Amino acid sequence: MIIAHYEHRLPADYDLERIRSRAAQRGQLWDDTRDLYFKAFLLRVSGRHGASGHSYSSLYLWRHAQALTQFVGSRFRSVTDSFGRPEIQTRLALDARRGNGNVARFAYRQDIDIARDADLAAVLAEETARNQAQVTLPAIVAGAVGVDVQQWRVSRILLSESELDHDAGVAYQVLYLARPELEQLPR
């Protein structure tokens, strides 16, 4: 599995209703995408949840790398035509699970550097176990943890029905969650 996330900074005076409308219209186009567990259309609003500015982003959990490659070679053009070519941050998924929550209203991302002298096997096992425990919380719709093997960083992802405490990471409002294969993830 591959976690992919890209973000577009928006001007302070950007009409955020345009983003909300875009997510509502385009979200449905992803509801039956093969090899995609979920795609979250995300918004950060300046002054809310620690955001210093507006941003619009997309967060994906792909079944395999080939599905991400096909997306970049075809459907990604609508992104580049509208916002330019962003850096797509990718992570090899260590674990991904669905939770007991139903409607994702918030997404959280927390990035943690892996110490140079850390036992990698132990860190990755601990992160997998942590994710498995996190998804048992009542409000969690899905959780995933991935590793960036270039920067040696772990990324924790949670989709939640409700706000979590500030320790959960960077908070995003979920405008739309396409979940074509979410139910295929283990609980």
Coordinates of N, CA, C and O in Angstrom, one line a residue:
M1 N 0.8 -1.2 0.0 CA 0.0 0.0 0.0 C 0.9 1.2 0.0 O 2.0 1.2 0.6
I2 N 0.4 2.3 -0.6 CA 1.1 3.6 -0.7 C 0.2 4.7 -0.1 O -1.0 4.8 -0.6
I3 N 0.7 5.5 0.8 CA 0.0 6.7 1.2 C 0.6 7.9 0.4 O 1.8 8.0 0.2
A4 N -0.3 8.7 -0.2 CA 0.2 9.8 -1.0 C -0.6 11.1 -0.5 O -1.8 11.0 -0.2
H5 N 0.1 12.2 -0.4 CA -0.4 13.4 0.1 C 0.2 14.6 -0.6 O 1.5 14.6 -0.7
Y6 N -0.6 15.5 -1.1 CA 0.0 16.8 -1.6 C -0.9 17.9 -1.2 O -2.1 17.7 -0.9
E7 N -0.3 19.1 -1.1 CA -1.0 20.2 -0.5 C -0.7 21.5 -1.4 O 0.4 21.7 -1.9
H8 N -1.7 22.3 -1.5 CA -1.6 23.6 -2.2 C -1.9 24.7 -1.2 O -3.0 24.8 -0.7
R9 N -0.9 25.6 -1.1 CA -1.1 26.8 -0.3 C -2.0 27.7 -1.1 O -1.9 27.9 -2.3
L10 N -3.0 28.4 -0.4 CA -3.9 29.3 -1.1 C -3.7 30.7 -0.6 O -3.3 30.9 0.6
P11 N -3.9 31.7 -1.4 CA -3.8 33.1 -0.9 C -4.8 33.4 0.2 O -5.8 32.7 0.3
A12 N -4.5 34.3 1.0 CA -5.3 34.7 2.2 C -6.7 35.1 1.8 O -7.7 34.9 2.5
D13 N -6.8 35.7 0.6 CA -8.2 36.2 0.2 C -8.9 35.2 -0.8 O -9.9 35.5 -1.4
Y14 N -8.4 34.0 -0.8 CA -8.9 33.0 -1.7 C -10.4 32.6 -1.3 O -10.6 32.5 -0.1
D15 N -11.3 32.5 -2.2 CA -12.7 32.2 -1.9 C -12.7 30.7 -1.6 O -12.7 29.9 -2.5
L16 N -12.8 30.3 -0.3 CA -12.8 28.9 0.1 C -14.1 28.2 -0.3 O -14.1 27.0 -0.4
E17 N -15.1 28.9 -0.7 CA -16.3 28.2 -1.2 C -16.0 27.6 -2.5 O -16.6 26.6 -2.9
R18 N -15.1 28.1 -3.3 CA -14.7 27.5 -4.6 C -14.1 26.1 -4.3 O -14.3 25.1 -5.0
I19 N -13.3 26.0 -3.2 CA -12.7 24.7 -2.8 C -13.7 23.7 -2.3 O -13.7 22.6 -2.7
R20 N -14.6 24.2 -1.5 CA -15.7 23.4 -1.0 C -16.6 22.8 -2.2 O -16.9 21.6 -2.2
S21 N -16.9 23.7 -3.1 CA -17.6 23.3 -4.3 C -16.9 22.3 -5.1 O -17.4 21.3 -5.6
R22 N -15.6 22.5 -5.3 CA -14.7 21.6 -6.1 C -14.7 20.2 -5.5 O -14.9 19.2 -6.1
A23 N -14.5 20.2 -4.1 CA -14.5 18.9 -3.4 C -15.8 18.1 -3.6 O -15.9 16.9 -3.8
A24 N -16.9 18.9 -3.4 CA -18.3 18.2 -3.6 C -18.5 17.7 -5.0 O -19.0 16.6 -5.1
Q25 N -18.1 18.5 -6.0 CA -18.3 18.0 -7.4 C -17.3 16.9 -7.8 O -17.7 15.9 -8.4
R26 N -16.1 17.0 -7.4 CA -15.1 16.1 -7.9 C -15.0 14.8 -7.0 O -14.6 13.8 -7.4
G27 N -15.4 15.0 -5.7 CA -15.4 13.8 -4.8 C -16.1 12.6 -5.3 O -15.6 11.5 -5.3
Q28 N -17.3 12.8 -5.9 CA -18.1 11.7 -6.4 C -17.4 10.9 -7.5 O -17.7 9.8 -7.7
L29 N -16.5 11.6 -8.2 CA -15.8 11.0 -9.3 C -14.8 9.9 -8.9 O -14.3 9.1 -9.6
W30 N -14.5 9.9 -7.6 CA -13.6 9.0 -7.0 C -14.3 7.8 -6.2 O -13.6 6.9 -5.8
D31 N -15.6 7.8 -6.1 CA -16.3 6.9 -5.3 C -16.2 5.4 -5.8 O -16.4 4.5 -5.1
D32 N -15.8 5.2 -7.1 CA -15.7 3.9 -7.6 C -14.3 3.6 -8.2 O -14.2 2.7 -9.0
T33 N -13.3 4.3 -7.8 CA -11.9 4.1 -8.3 C -11.3 2.8 -7.8 O -11.3 2.6 -6.6
R34 N -10.9 2.0 -8.7 CA -10.3 0.7 -8.4 C -8.9 1.0 -7.7 O -8.2 1.9 -8.0
D35 N -8.6 0.1 -6.8 CA -7.3 0.0 -6.1 C -7.0 1.3 -5.3 O -5.9 1.6 -4.9
L36 N -8.1 1.9 -4.9 CA -8.0 3.1 -4.0 C -8.9 2.8 -2.7 O -10.1 2.6 -2.8
Y37 N -8.2 2.7 -1.6 CA -9.0 2.5 -0.3 C -9.7 3.8 0.0 O -10.9 3.7 0.3
F38 N -9.1 5.0 -0.1 CA -9.8 6.2 0.2 C -9.0 7.4 -0.4 O -7.8 7.3 -0.7
K39 N -9.8 8.4 -0.7 CA -9.2 9.7 -1.1 C -9.9 10.8 -0.2 O -11.2 10.8 -0.3
A40 N -9.2 11.5 0.6 CA -9.8 12.6 1.4 C -9.4 14.0 0.8 O -8.3 14.2 0.5
F41 N -10.5 14.7 0.5 CA -10.3 16.1 0.1 C -10.3 17.0 1.3 O -11.2 17.0 2.1
L42 N -9.1 17.7 1.6 CA -8.9 18.3 2.8 C -8.7 19.8 2.7 O -8.2 20.3 1.7
L43 N -9.1 20.5 3.8 CA -9.0 22.0 3.8 C -8.4 22.4 5.2 O -8.8 21.8 6.2
R44 N -7.5 23.3 5.1 CA -7.0 24.0 6.3 C -7.4 25.5 6.2 O -7.1 26.1 5.1
V45 N -8.0 26.0 7.2 CA -8.4 27.4 7.2 C -7.6 28.2 8.1 O -7.4 27.8 9.3
S46 N -7.0 29.3 7.7 CA -6.2 30.2 8.5 C -6.9 30.5 9.8 O -8.0 30.9 9.9
G47 N -6.1 30.3 10.9 CA -6.6 30.6 12.3 C -7.4 29.5 12.9 O -7.8 29.6 14.1
R48 N -7.6 28.4 12.2 CA -8.3 27.3 12.8 C -7.4 26.1 12.9 O -6.6 25.8 12.0
H49 N -7.5 25.4 14.0 CA -6.7 24.2 14.3 C -5.2 24.4 14.0 O -4.5 23.6 13.5
G50 N -4.7 25.6 14.4 CA -3.3 25.9 14.3 C -2.8 26.3 12.9 O -1.6 26.4 12.7
A51 N -3.7 26.5 11.9 CA -3.3 26.8 10.6 C -2.9 28.3 10.5 O -3.6 29.1 10.9
S52 N -1.7 28.5 9.9 CA -1.2 29.9 9.7 C -1.7 30.4 8.3 O -1.5 31.6 8.1
G53 N -2.2 29.6 7.5 CA -2.7 30.0 6.2 C -3.7 29.0 5.7 O -3.9 27.9 6.2
H54 N -4.4 29.3 4.6 CA -5.3 28.4 3.9 C -4.5 27.4 3.1 O -3.5 27.8 2.4
S55 N -5.0 26.2 3.0 CA -4.5 25.2 2.1 C -5.5 24.2 1.7 O -6.5 24.0 2.5
Y56 N -5.4 23.6 0.6 CA -6.2 22.6 0.0 C -5.4 21.4 -0.3 O -4.3 21.6 -0.9
S57 N -5.8 20.2 0.1 CA -4.9 19.0 -0.2 C -5.7 17.8 -0.4 O -6.9 17.7 -0.2
S58 N -5.0 16.8 -0.9 CA -5.6 15.5 -1.1 C -4.7 14.4 -0.5 O -3.5 14.5 -0.6
L59 N -5.4 13.5 0.2 CA -4.7 12.4 0.9 C -5.3 11.1 0.4 O -6.5 10.9 0.4
Y60 N -4.4 10.2 -0.1 CA -4.8 8.9 -0.7 C -4.2 7.7 0.1 O -3.1 7.8 0.5
L61 N -4.9 6.6 0.0 CA -4.4 5.3 0.4 C -4.6 4.4 -0.8 O -5.8 4.0 -1.0
W62 N -3.5 4.1 -1.5 CA -3.6 3.3 -2.7 C -3.3 1.9 -2.4 O -2.4 1.6 -1.5
R63 N -3.9 0.9 -3.1 CA -3.6 -0.5 -2.8 C -2.2 -0.8 -3.2 O -1.6 -1.6 -2.5
H64 N -1.7 -0.3 -4.3 CA -0.3 -0.6 -4.7 C 0.3 0.6 -5.6 O -0.5 1.5 -6.0
A65 N 1.6 0.6 -5.8 CA 2.2 1.7 -6.5 C 1.7 1.8 -7.9 O 1.7 3.0 -8.4
Q66 N 1.4 0.8 -8.6 CA 0.9 0.9 -10.0 C -0.3 1.8 -10.0 O -0.5 2.5 -11.0
A67 N -1.2 1.7 -9.1 CA -2.4 2.5 -9.1 C -2.1 4.0 -8.9 O -2.7 4.8 -9.6
L68 N -1.1 4.3 -8.1 CA -0.7 5.7 -8.0 C -0.1 6.1 -9.3 O -0.3 7.2 -9.7
T69 N 0.8 5.3 -9.9 CA 1.4 5.7 -11.1 C 0.4 5.9 -12.2 O 0.5 6.9 -13.0
Q70 N -0.7 5.1 -12.3 CA -1.7 5.3 -13.3 C -2.5 6.6 -13.0 O -2.8 7.4 -14.0
F71 N -2.7 7.0 -11.8 CA -3.3 8.2 -11.4 C -2.5 9.4 -11.9 O -3.0 10.3 -12.6
V72 N -1.2 9.4 -11.6 CA -0.3 10.5 -12.0 C -0.3 10.6 -13.5 O -0.2 11.7 -14.1
G73 N -0.4 9.5 -14.2 CA -0.3 9.6 -15.7 C -1.6 9.9 -16.4 O -1.6 10.1 -17.6
S74 N -2.7 10.1 -15.6 CA -4.0 10.4 -16.2 C -4.8 11.4 -15.5 O -4.8 12.6 -15.8
R75 N -5.4 11.0 -14.4 CA -6.3 11.9 -13.7 C -5.6 13.1 -13.0 O -6.3 14.0 -12.6
F76 N -4.3 13.0 -12.8 CA -3.6 14.1 -12.1 C -3.6 15.4 -12.9 O -3.4 16.4 -12.3
R77 N -3.9 15.3 -14.1 CA -3.8 16.5 -15.0 C -4.8 17.6 -14.5 O -4.5 18.8 -14.6
S78 N -6.0 17.1 -14.0 CA -6.9 18.1 -13.5 C -6.3 18.9 -12.3 O -6.6 20.1 -12.1
V79 N -5.5 18.3 -11.5 CA -4.8 19.0 -10.4 C -3.8 20.0 -10.9 O -3.7 21.1 -10.6
T80 N -2.9 19.5 -11.8 CA -1.8 20.4 -12.4 C -2.4 21.5 -13.2 O -1.9 22.6 -13.2
D81 N -3.5 21.3 -13.9 CA -4.2 22.4 -14.7 C -4.7 23.4 -13.7 O -4.7 24.6 -14.1
S82 N -5.2 23.1 -12.6 CA -5.9 24.0 -11.7 C -4.9 24.7 -10.7 O -5.0 25.8 -10.4
F83 N -3.9 23.9 -10.2 CA -3.0 24.4 -9.1 C -1.5 24.3 -9.4 O -0.7 24.7 -8.5
G84 N -1.1 23.8 -10.5 CA 0.3 23.5 -10.8 C 0.7 22.2 -10.3 O -0.1 21.4 -9.8
R85 N 2.0 21.9 -10.4 CA 2.5 20.5 -10.1 C 3.0 20.5 -8.6 O 4.1 21.1 -8.4
P86 N 2.3 19.9 -7.7 CA 2.8 19.9 -6.3 C 3.8 18.7 -6.1 O 3.9 17.8 -6.9
E87 N 4.5 18.8 -5.0 CA 5.3 17.7 -4.5 C 4.3 16.7 -3.9 O 3.5 17.0 -3.0
I88 N 4.4 15.4 -4.4 CA 3.5 14.4 -3.8 C 4.4 13.6 -2.8 O 5.4 13.0 -3.2
Q89 N 4.0 13.7 -1.6 CA 4.7 13.0 -0.5 C 4.2 11.6 -0.5 O 3.0 11.5 -0.3
T90 N 5.0 10.6 -0.6 CA 4.6 9.3 -0.6 C 5.2 8.5 0.6 O 6.3 8.8 1.0
R91 N 4.5 7.6 1.1 CA 4.9 6.7 2.2 C 4.6 5.3 1.9 O 3.5 5.0 1.4
L92 N 5.5 4.4 2.2 CA 5.2 3.0 2.2 C 4.3 2.6 3.4 O 4.7 2.9 4.5
A93 N 3.1 2.2 3.2 CA 2.2 1.9 4.3 C 2.7 0.7 5.1 O 2.9 -0.4 4.5
L94 N 2.9 0.8 6.4 CA 3.2 -0.3 7.3 C 1.9 -1.0 7.7 O 1.9 -2.2 7.9
D95 N 0.9 -0.2 7.9 CA -0.4 -0.7 8.4 C -1.5 0.2 8.0 O -1.3 1.5 8.1
A96 N -2.6 -0.3 7.7 CA -3.8 0.5 7.4 C -5.0 -0.3 7.8 O -5.1 -1.5 7.5
R97 N -6.0 0.4 8.5 CA -7.1 -0.3 9.1 C -8.3 0.6 9.1 O -8.2 1.8 9.2
R98 N -9.5 0.1 9.0 CA -10.7 0.9 9.2 C -11.1 0.8 10.6 O -10.8 -0.2 11.3
G99 N -11.7 1.8 11.1 CA -12.2 1.9 12.5 C -13.7 1.7 12.5 O -14.3 1.3 11.6
N100 N -14.3 2.1 13.7 CA -15.7 1.9 13.9 C -16.5 3.2 13.5 O -17.7 3.2 13.5
G101 N -15.8 4.3 13.2 CA -16.4 5.5 12.9 C -17.0 5.4 11.5 O -16.6 4.6 10.7
N102 N -17.9 6.3 11.1 CA -18.6 6.3 9.8 C -18.3 7.5 8.9 O -18.0 7.3 7.8
V103 N -18.4 8.7 9.5 CA -18.3 9.9 8.7 C -17.1 10.7 9.1 O -17.0 11.2 10.2
A104 N -16.1 10.7 8.2 CA -14.8 11.4 8.5 C -15.0 12.9 8.4 O -15.4 13.4 7.3
R105 N -14.9 13.6 9.4 CA -15.0 15.1 9.4 C -13.6 15.8 9.6 O -13.4 16.9 9.2
F106 N -12.6 15.0 10.1 CA -11.3 15.5 10.4 C -10.3 14.5 9.9 O -10.5 13.3 10.1
A107 N -9.1 15.0 9.5 CA -8.0 14.1 9.2 C -6.8 14.7 10.0 O -6.7 15.9 10.1
Y108 N -6.0 13.8 10.4 CA -4.8 14.2 11.2 C -3.6 13.6 10.6 O -3.6 12.4 10.3
R109 N -2.5 14.3 10.5 CA -1.2 13.8 10.0 C -0.1 14.2 11.0 O 0.0 15.4 11.3
Q110 N 0.6 13.2 11.4 CA 1.7 13.5 12.4 C 3.0 12.8 11.8 O 3.0 11.6 11.5
D111 N 4.0 13.6 11.6 CA 5.3 13.1 11.0 C 6.3 13.1 12.2 O 6.5 14.1 12.9
I112 N 7.0 12.0 12.3 CA 8.0 11.8 13.3 C 9.3 11.3 12.7 O 9.3 10.3 12.0
D113 N 10.4 12.0 12.9 CA 11.7 11.5 12.4 C 12.1 10.3 13.2 O 11.9 10.2 14.4
I114 N 12.7 9.4 12.5 CA 13.3 8.2 13.1 C 14.8 8.5 13.4 O 15.5 8.9 12.5
A115 N 15.1 8.3 14.7 CA 16.5 8.6 15.1 C 17.5 7.8 14.3 O 17.2 6.6 14.0
R116 N 18.6 8.3 14.0 CA 19.7 7.6 13.2 C 20.1 6.3 13.9 O 20.4 5.4 13.2
D117 N 20.1 6.3 15.2 CA 20.6 5.1 15.9 C 19.4 4.2 16.3 O 19.7 3.2 17.1
A118 N 18.2 4.4 15.9 CA 17.1 3.6 16.3 C 17.1 2.3 15.6 O 17.6 2.1 14.5
D119 N 16.6 1.3 16.3 CA 16.4 0.0 15.7 C 15.2 0.0 14.8 O 14.1 0.1 15.2
L120 N 15.4 0.0 13.5 CA 14.3 0.2 12.5 C 13.2 -0.8 12.7 O 12.0 -0.5 12.6
A121 N 13.6 -2.1 12.8 CA 12.6 -3.1 13.0 C 11.7 -2.8 14.2 O 10.5 -3.0 14.1
A122 N 12.3 -2.4 15.3 CA 11.5 -2.1 16.5 C 10.6 -0.9 16.3 O 9.4 -0.9 16.7
V123 N 11.1 0.1 15.7 CA 10.3 1.3 15.4 C 9.1 1.0 14.6 O 8.0 1.4 14.9
L124 N 9.4 0.3 13.5 CA 8.3 0.0 12.5 C 7.2 -0.9 13.2 O 6.0 -0.8 13.0
A125 N 7.7 -1.9 14.0 CA 6.7 -2.7 14.7 C 5.9 -1.9 15.7 O 4.7 -2.2 15.9
E126 N 6.6 -1.0 16.5 CA 5.9 -0.2 17.4 C 4.8 0.7 16.7 O 3.7 0.9 17.3
E127 N 5.2 1.3 15.6 CA 4.2 2.1 14.9 C 3.0 1.3 14.3 O 1.9 1.8 14.3
T128 N 3.3 0.1 13.9 CA 2.2 -0.7 13.4 C 1.3 -1.1 14.6 O 0.0 -0.9 14.4
A129 N 1.8 -1.4 15.7 CA 1.0 -1.7 16.9 C 0.2 -0.5 17.4 O -0.9 -0.6 17.8
R130 N 0.9 0.7 17.3 CA 0.2 1.9 17.7 C -1.0 2.2 16.8 O -2.0 2.6 17.3
N131 N -0.8 2.0 15.5 CA -1.9 2.3 14.6 C -3.1 1.3 14.9 O -4.2 1.7 14.9
Q132 N -2.7 0.0 15.1 CA -3.8 -0.9 15.4 C -4.6 -0.6 16.6 O -5.8 -0.8 16.7
A133 N -3.9 0.0 17.6 CA -4.6 0.5 18.8 C -5.4 1.7 18.6 O -6.5 1.9 19.1
Q134 N -4.9 2.7 17.8 CA -5.6 3.9 17.5 C -6.9 3.7 16.8 O -7.9 4.4 17.1
V135 N -7.0 2.8 15.9 CA -8.2 2.6 15.1 C -9.3 2.0 16.0 O -10.5 2.0 15.5
T136 N -9.0 1.5 17.2 CA -10.1 1.0 18.1 C -10.8 2.1 18.8 O -11.9 1.9 19.4
L137 N -10.3 3.4 18.7 CA -11.0 4.5 19.4 C -12.4 4.7 18.6 O -12.4 4.6 17.4
P138 N -13.4 5.0 19.4 CA -14.8 5.1 18.8 C -14.9 6.0 17.6 O -15.7 5.7 16.7
A139 N -14.3 7.1 17.5 CA -14.5 8.1 16.5 C -13.7 7.9 15.2 O -13.9 8.5 14.2
I140 N -12.8 6.9 15.2 CA -11.8 6.7 14.1 C -12.5 6.0 13.0 O -13.0 4.9 13.2
V141 N -12.4 6.6 11.8 CA -13.0 6.0 10.6 C -11.9 5.1 10.0 O -12.2 4.0 9.5
A142 N -10.7 5.6 9.9 CA -9.6 4.8 9.4 C -8.2 5.3 10.0 O -8.2 6.5 10.4
G143 N -7.3 4.5 10.0 CA -5.9 4.9 10.4 C -4.9 4.2 9.5 O -5.1 3.1 9.1
A144 N -3.8 4.9 9.3 CA -2.7 4.3 8.5 C -1.4 4.9 9.0 O -1.4 6.0 9.6
V145 N -0.4 4.1 8.9 CA 1.0 4.6 9.3 C 1.9 4.2 8.1 O 1.8 3.0 7.6
G146 N 2.8 5.1 7.8 CA 3.7 4.8 6.7 C 5.1 5.3 7.0 O 5.3 6.1 7.9
V147 N 6.0 4.9 6.2 CA 7.4 5.3 6.4 C 8.0 5.9 5.1 O 7.7 5.4 4.0
D148 N 8.7 7.0 5.3 CA 9.4 7.6 4.2 C 10.8 7.1 4.3 O 11.5 7.5 5.2
V149 N 11.3 6.3 3.4 CA 12.6 5.6 3.5 C 13.7 6.5 2.9 O 14.9 6.2 3.0
Q150 N 13.3 7.7 2.4 CA 14.3 8.7 2.0 C 14.7 9.6 3.1 O 15.9 9.8 3.3
Q151 N 13.7 10.1 3.8 CA 13.9 11.0 4.9 C 14.0 10.3 6.3 O 14.2 10.9 7.3
W152 N 13.7 9.0 6.3 CA 13.5 8.2 7.5 C 12.6 8.9 8.5 O 13.0 9.3 9.6
R153 N 11.4 8.9 8.1 CA 10.3 9.6 8.9 C 9.1 8.7 8.8 O 8.8 8.1 7.8
V154 N 8.4 8.6 9.9 CA 7.1 7.9 10.0 C 6.0 8.9 9.9 O 6.1 10.0 10.5
S155 N 4.9 8.6 9.2 CA 3.7 9.4 9.1 C 2.5 8.7 9.6 O 2.3 7.6 9.1
R156 N 1.9 9.3 10.6 CA 0.7 8.7 11.2 C -0.5 9.4 10.6 O -0.6 10.7 10.6
I157 N -1.5 8.7 10.1 CA -2.7 9.3 9.5 C -3.9 8.8 10.3 O -4.1 7.6 10.5
L158 N -4.8 9.7 10.7 CA -6.1 9.3 11.3 C -7.2 10.0 10.6 O -7.1 11.3 10.4
L159 N -8.3 9.4 10.3 CA -9.5 10.0 9.8 C -10.5 9.8 10.9 O -10.7 8.7 11.4
S160 N -11.1 10.9 11.4 CA -12.0 10.9 12.6 C -13.3 11.6 12.4 O -13.4 12.6 11.6
E161 N -14.3 11.1 13.1 CA -15.6 11.7 13.1 C -15.6 13.0 13.9 O -16.4 13.9 13.6
S162 N -14.7 13.1 14.9 CA -14.7 14.3 15.7 C -13.3 14.8 15.9 O -12.3 14.1 15.5
E163 N -13.2 16.0 16.5 CA -11.9 16.6 16.8 C -11.1 15.7 17.8 O -11.7 15.3 18.8
L164 N -9.8 15.6 17.6 CA -8.9 14.9 18.5 C -8.1 15.9 19.2 O -8.0 17.1 18.7
D165 N -7.4 15.6 20.2 CA -6.5 16.6 20.9 C -5.3 17.0 19.9 O -5.1 16.3 18.9
H166 N -4.7 18.1 20.3 CA -3.6 18.6 19.5 C -2.4 17.7 19.3 O -1.7 17.9 18.3
D167 N -2.3 16.7 20.1 CA -1.2 15.8 20.0 C -1.4 14.8 18.8 O -0.5 14.1 18.4
A168 N -2.6 14.8 18.2 CA -2.8 13.9 17.1 C -2.1 14.3 15.8 O -2.0 13.5 14.8
G169 N -1.6 15.6 15.7 CA -0.9 16.0 14.5 C -1.6 17.2 13.9 O -2.4 17.9 14.5
V170 N -1.2 17.5 12.7 CA -1.8 18.6 11.9 C -3.2 18.2 11.6 O -3.5 17.1 11.0
A171 N -4.1 19.1 11.9 CA -5.6 18.8 11.7 C -6.0 19.4 10.3 O -5.7 20.6 10.0
Y172 N -6.9 18.7 9.7 CA -7.5 19.1 8.4 C -9.0 18.9 8.5 O -9.4 17.9 9.1
Q173 N -9.8 19.7 7.9 CA -11.2 19.5 7.7 C -11.4 18.6 6.5 O -10.8 18.9 5.5
V174 N -12.2 17.5 6.7 CA -12.5 16.6 5.5 C -13.7 17.2 4.8 O -14.8 17.3 5.4
L175 N -13.5 17.6 3.6 CA -14.6 18.1 2.8 C -15.4 17.0 2.1 O -16.6 17.1 1.9
Y176 N -14.7 16.0 1.7 CA -15.3 14.8 1.1 C -14.3 13.6 1.3 O -13.1 13.8 1.1
L177 N -14.9 12.5 1.6 CA -14.1 11.3 1.6 C -14.7 10.2 0.7 O -15.8 9.7 0.8
A178 N -13.9 10.0 -0.4 CA -14.2 8.9 -1.3 C -13.7 7.7 -0.7 O -12.5 7.7 -0.3
R179 N -14.4 6.6 -0.6 CA -14.0 5.4 0.1 C -14.3 4.2 -0.7 O -15.0 3.2 -0.2
P180 N -13.9 4.1 -2.0 CA -14.2 3.0 -2.8 C -13.9 1.6 -2.3 O -14.6 0.7 -2.5
E181 N -12.8 1.5 -1.6 CA -12.4 0.1 -1.1 C -12.0 0.1 0.4 O -11.4 -0.8 0.9
L182 N -12.5 1.2 1.1 CA -12.2 1.3 2.5 C -12.7 0.1 3.3 O -12.0 -0.4 4.2
E183 N -13.8 -0.5 2.9 CA -14.4 -1.6 3.7 C -13.5 -2.9 3.5 O -13.7 -3.8 4.3
Q184 N -12.6 -2.9 2.6 CA -11.7 -4.0 2.4 C -10.5 -4.0 3.4 O -9.8 -5.0 3.5
L185 N -10.3 -2.9 4.0 CA -9.2 -2.9 5.0 C -9.6 -3.6 6.2 O -10.8 -3.7 6.6
P186 N -8.7 -4.3 6.9 CA -9.0 -5.0 8.2 C -9.4 -4.0 9.3 O -9.1 -2.9 9.3
R187 N -10.2 -4.5 10.2 CA -10.6 -3.7 11.4 C -9.5 -3.9 12.5 O -8.9 -4.9 12.6

